[in-house]
Coordinates of C-alpha atoms in Angstrom, one line a residue:
M29 CA 74.1 117.8 119.2
T30 CA 76.6 120.6 117.8
A31 CA 80.4 120.0 117.0
S32 CA 83.1 122.4 117.9
I33 CA 85.5 122.2 114.5
A34 CA 89.2 123.3 114.1
I35 CA 90.6 124.0 110.6
F36 CA 94.3 124.2 110.1
G37 CA 94.7 126.5 107.0
A38 CA 92.8 129.6 106.0
N39 CA 94.3 130.8 102.8
G40 CA 94.3 127.7 100.4
L41 CA 92.1 126.3 97.9
L42 CA 89.6 124.8 100.2
A43 CA 89.5 126.9 103.3
Q44 CA 86.9 129.5 101.5
P45 CA 84.5 126.2 100.5
L46 CA 84.5 124.6 103.7
I47 CA 83.7 127.6 105.9
D48 CA 81.0 128.4 103.3
A49 CA 79.6 124.8 104.0
L50 CA 79.9 124.9 107.8
T51 CA 78.3 128.4 107.6
S52 CA 75.3 127.6 105.2
A53 CA 72.1 126.5 106.4
T54 CA 72.6 123.2 105.5
F55 CA 75.1 122.5 108.1
K56 CA 75.3 125.6 110.5
S57 CA 72.9 124.3 112.9
K58 CA 75.0 121.3 113.6
V59 CA 77.9 123.5 114.3
G60 CA 79.2 124.7 117.5
S61 CA 82.0 126.9 117.1
I62 CA 84.4 127.3 114.1
T63 CA 88.6 127.9 114.7
V64 CA 90.8 128.4 112.1
V65 CA 94.5 128.4 112.6
T66 CA 96.9 130.1 110.2
R67 CA 100.4 130.6 109.8
E68 CA 99.3 134.1 108.2
E69 CA 96.5 136.5 108.7
P70 CA 93.9 135.1 106.6
K71 CA 93.1 136.9 103.3
Q72 CA 89.4 137.2 104.7
R73 CA 87.7 137.0 107.9
H74 CA 84.5 135.5 109.0
N75 CA 81.9 136.6 111.0
G76 CA 81.5 133.9 113.9
V77 CA 85.1 132.3 113.5
E78 CA 87.6 132.4 116.0
Y79 CA 91.3 132.8 114.5
V80 CA 94.7 131.9 115.8
I81 CA 97.8 133.0 114.0
A82 CA 100.4 130.1 114.5
D83 CA 103.0 128.7 112.8
I84 CA 102.4 124.6 113.8
S85 CA 106.0 124.0 112.2
N86 CA 107.3 126.0 115.0
H87 CA 107.7 123.7 118.2
D88 CA 107.5 126.7 120.6
Q89 CA 103.9 127.8 119.3
V90 CA 102.2 124.3 119.6
P91 CA 101.3 124.9 123.3
Q92 CA 99.3 128.0 121.9
V93 CA 97.6 126.3 119.3
V94 CA 97.0 123.2 121.7
A95 CA 95.2 125.8 124.4
A96 CA 93.1 127.2 122.1
L97 CA 91.8 124.0 120.4
N98 CA 91.2 122.5 123.9
G99 CA 88.0 120.1 123.8
V100 CA 87.3 120.4 120.2
D101 CA 85.3 117.4 118.2
A102 CA 86.7 117.5 115.1
I103 CA 90.0 118.7 113.1
V104 CA 90.6 119.4 109.3
G105 CA 93.8 120.1 107.9
L106 CA 93.9 121.7 104.8
N107 CA 97.6 122.6 104.8
A108 CA 100.0 121.6 102.2
P109 CA 101.7 118.5 102.6
F110 CA 105.3 119.7 104.1
P111 CA 106.8 117.4 106.8
Q112 CA 107.3 120.1 109.3
V113 CA 103.6 121.2 109.2
Y114 CA 102.8 117.6 109.5
A115 CA 105.1 117.1 112.8
G116 CA 103.2 120.4 114.1
I117 CA 99.8 119.2 113.8
E118 CA 100.6 115.9 115.3
A119 CA 102.2 117.4 118.2
V120 CA 98.9 119.2 118.7
L121 CA 96.9 116.1 118.3
K122 CA 98.7 114.3 120.3
Q123 CA 97.4 116.6 123.4
V124 CA 94.5 117.8 122.2
K125 CA 93.1 113.9 121.0
P126 CA 89.8 115.4 118.7
K127 CA 87.5 112.8 118.4
L128 CA 88.1 113.0 114.4
Y129 CA 90.7 114.2 112.4
V130 CA 90.6 115.0 108.3
P131 CA 93.9 115.3 107.2
S132 CA 94.8 116.8 103.8
Q133 CA 94.5 113.8 101.4
F134 CA 91.9 115.9 99.0
G135 CA 93.0 114.6 95.6
V136 CA 93.8 111.4 93.9
D137 CA 93.7 108.1 95.7
V138 CA 97.4 108.3 97.0
P139 CA 97.8 104.4 98.3
R140 CA 96.7 103.4 94.5
A141 CA 98.7 106.1 92.8
Q142 CA 101.7 104.7 94.9
Q143 CA 101.5 101.2 93.2
I144 CA 102.4 102.9 89.8
L145 CA 104.6 105.6 91.3
P146 CA 106.2 103.8 94.9
G147 CA 106.3 106.7 97.6
F148 CA 104.2 108.9 95.5
L149 CA 103.1 111.7 98.4
S150 CA 104.2 109.3 101.1
V151 CA 104.0 112.3 103.3
K152 CA 100.5 112.2 103.3
T153 CA 100.0 108.3 104.1
D154 CA 102.7 108.6 106.5
H155 CA 100.5 111.6 108.2
S156 CA 97.3 109.5 108.7
K157 CA 98.9 106.5 109.9
A158 CA 100.7 108.5 112.4
V159 CA 97.7 110.1 113.9
R160 CA 95.6 106.5 113.8
A161 CA 98.8 105.4 115.9
L162 CA 97.8 108.2 118.3
G163 CA 94.3 106.4 118.7
I164 CA 92.7 109.0 117.0
K165 CA 89.9 108.7 114.5
V166 CA 91.0 109.1 111.0
V167 CA 89.3 109.7 107.6
D168 CA 91.2 110.2 104.3
V169 CA 89.3 111.8 101.5
F170 CA 90.2 111.2 98.1
T171 CA 88.6 113.5 95.3
S172 CA 90.5 112.8 92.7
L173 CA 91.0 116.3 90.3
F174 CA 89.4 119.3 91.5
H175 CA 87.4 121.4 89.1
S176 CA 86.9 124.9 89.8
P177 CA 85.7 127.8 87.4
N178 CA 88.9 130.1 86.7
G179 CA 90.9 127.5 88.2
F180 CA 91.6 123.5 88.0
S181 CA 90.1 121.8 84.9
Y182 CA 89.1 125.0 83.5
E183 CA 92.3 127.1 83.2
I184 CA 94.8 124.8 84.9
V185 CA 94.7 121.9 82.5
G186 CA 98.6 120.6 81.9
H187 CA 97.5 117.9 83.7
Y188 CA 95.1 116.9 80.8
G189 CA 97.9 117.3 78.4
V190 CA 97.2 120.8 77.1
D191 CA 99.6 123.6 76.7
S192 CA 98.9 127.5 77.1
D193 CA 99.7 127.8 73.1
G194 CA 96.8 125.0 72.4
S195 CA 99.3 122.2 71.9
V196 CA 98.1 118.5 73.4
T197 CA 100.0 116.1 74.8
Q198 CA 97.9 113.0 74.7
R199 CA 98.8 110.1 77.0
G200 CA 96.3 107.1 77.2
N201 CA 93.0 107.1 75.5
P202 CA 91.2 110.9 75.4
K203 CA 88.0 109.3 76.3
Q204 CA 89.2 107.9 79.6
K205 CA 87.0 108.7 82.1
I206 CA 88.3 110.6 85.3
S207 CA 86.9 111.3 88.3
V208 CA 86.3 115.2 89.4
T209 CA 85.2 117.0 92.3
A210 CA 84.0 120.9 92.8
T211 CA 85.9 122.7 95.4
G212 CA 82.8 123.8 96.3
D213 CA 81.6 120.1 97.1
V214 CA 84.8 119.4 98.7
G215 CA 83.7 121.8 101.4
K216 CA 80.4 120.1 101.6
V217 CA 81.8 116.8 101.9
V218 CA 83.9 117.6 104.6
A219 CA 81.3 119.7 106.3
A220 CA 79.1 116.6 106.1
L221 CA 82.0 114.2 108.1
V222 CA 82.7 116.7 111.0
T223 CA 79.1 117.1 111.6
A224 CA 77.8 113.3 111.6
S225 CA 76.4 112.4 114.8
D226 CA 78.5 109.3 115.4
Y227 CA 82.2 109.4 114.2
S228 CA 83.2 106.2 115.0
K229 CA 80.7 104.7 112.5
L230 CA 82.7 106.6 109.4
P231 CA 85.0 104.5 106.9
D232 CA 88.5 105.4 107.5
V233 CA 88.4 105.8 103.6
V234 CA 86.3 108.2 101.5
R235 CA 85.8 108.4 97.9
V236 CA 83.8 111.1 96.6
E237 CA 83.3 112.7 92.9
S238 CA 81.2 115.4 91.9
D239 CA 81.3 114.4 88.3
Q240 CA 83.6 112.0 85.6
V241 CA 84.7 113.9 82.8
T242 CA 87.3 112.8 79.9
P243 CA 90.8 114.8 78.9
E244 CA 89.1 115.2 75.7
E245 CA 86.1 117.3 76.9
V246 CA 88.3 119.0 78.9
Q247 CA 90.7 120.4 76.4
Q248 CA 88.1 121.0 74.2
T249 CA 86.7 123.1 76.6
W250 CA 89.6 125.0 77.3
A251 CA 89.8 125.5 73.6
K252 CA 86.4 127.2 73.5
N253 CA 87.1 129.5 75.9
H254 CA 90.0 130.4 75.4
G255 CA 89.4 130.6 71.5
K256 CA 92.1 128.8 70.4
S257 CA 92.3 125.5 68.0
L258 CA 94.0 122.3 69.4
N259 CA 97.2 120.4 68.0
V260 CA 98.0 117.1 69.3
V261 CA 101.7 117.2 68.9
K262 CA 102.1 113.7 70.5
S263 CA 100.0 110.8 71.4
I264 CA 101.2 108.1 73.3
D265 CA 98.8 104.8 74.5
Q266 CA 98.2 103.8 78.3
A267 CA 101.4 101.3 78.4
E268 CA 103.9 103.6 76.9
A269 CA 102.2 106.4 79.4
L270 CA 102.9 104.3 82.1
A271 CA 106.7 103.1 80.7
E272 CA 107.5 106.8 80.5
V273 CA 106.3 107.9 83.8
Q274 CA 108.1 104.9 85.5
S275 CA 111.2 105.4 84.2
D276 CA 111.2 109.2 84.5
W277 CA 110.2 108.3 88.4
K278 CA 112.8 105.7 89.0
A279 CA 115.5 107.9 87.2
N280 CA 114.7 110.7 89.3
G281 CA 112.3 110.5 92.0
F282 CA 109.8 113.2 93.0
S283 CA 109.8 116.7 91.3
P284 CA 107.3 119.4 92.1
D285 CA 107.9 120.7 88.9
K286 CA 106.3 117.9 87.3
F287 CA 103.3 117.5 89.3
L288 CA 101.1 117.7 86.7
F289 CA 103.1 115.7 84.5
Y290 CA 102.4 113.0 87.2
L291 CA 98.9 113.6 87.6
H292 CA 98.4 113.5 83.4
S293 CA 100.4 109.7 83.7
L294 CA 97.9 108.8 86.4
T295 CA 95.0 109.8 84.6
S296 CA 95.9 107.7 81.4
Q297 CA 95.8 104.4 83.6
G298 CA 92.3 105.1 84.5
A299 CA 91.0 103.2 88.0
N300 CA 94.6 101.8 88.3
G301 CA 96.0 105.2 88.6
G302 CA 93.6 106.6 91.7
T303 CA 92.1 109.0 89.2
L304 CA 88.7 107.4 88.4
F305 CA 86.6 105.8 91.3
V306 CA 84.9 102.6 90.4
E307 CA 83.1 102.7 93.2
N308 CA 82.3 106.1 95.9
D309 CA 80.7 107.2 98.6
N310 CA 78.8 109.7 97.5
Q311 CA 75.7 108.5 99.2
L312 CA 77.2 107.9 102.2
V313 CA 78.4 111.6 102.8
N314 CA 75.1 113.1 100.6
P315 CA 72.1 111.2 100.5
G316 CA 70.2 113.8 98.6
I317 CA 71.5 117.1 101.0
W318 CA 72.6 118.8 98.1
Q319 CA 73.2 118.4 94.2
W320 CA 76.8 117.7 93.0
E321 CA 78.2 120.4 91.0
K322 CA 78.9 119.1 87.3
F323 CA 82.0 120.0 84.9
H324 CA 80.5 122.6 82.2
A325 CA 81.6 120.9 79.3
A326 CA 81.7 123.1 75.9

């Protein structure tokens, strides 16, 4: 049995890893077809993948997408979390009725983070709830923080307290463990879910991690890779970090410019912040199929 799979989003961080996984020797025998819906022309087209150029936030283009995805088994969202985009996806899902939907939840355990920052990324949790109300199986995949060479946790390190000049703000214990997942592994995890033999047996929430790191390890790795010395300019403990972010959140609400600050504050809280998984579902999605990509610490 093979699965027909549709993907919303072609140009984001996870599109290439997911397509690579689906077309790899590991999963391709379980994949019948792949359709990618993208607002803009994809940066790269792949053989055997059908592309639909459409803006799902435009209600007039929804019928075109519905027609293209009619009969697909599983749909994956890799889109940015914008309400108008989610509304378009929900309109498509309502008519297509796939057997499985994996939304773009990838990142911190949002419900856990919301216990610290009420309403944090609620657009994501609201979307999953709305799709489940349509009678569609939804699996939220939480990966905590990404790690990717030349990207997150190597070059993009503001959420570990590092500024480009090497100055460091420590929030919480610098030896506090944080769950991280390689972007390539995210693609494999999603591929494993959408090619599962029985979607009904999948849990509603899946938590995975490739590795665990500490802020100190990431900071030192960044410094070595850039030939810089670190200078700790501010250090606050876990309780102070919690009070700081909650005060800012209460006074100002969400600001996109502060997203790395929110993540840094959440990492300071360990498992309570949704960035450390005490238990994970690694074995469920990967019972020895591939090797998890570890963080390359200095």
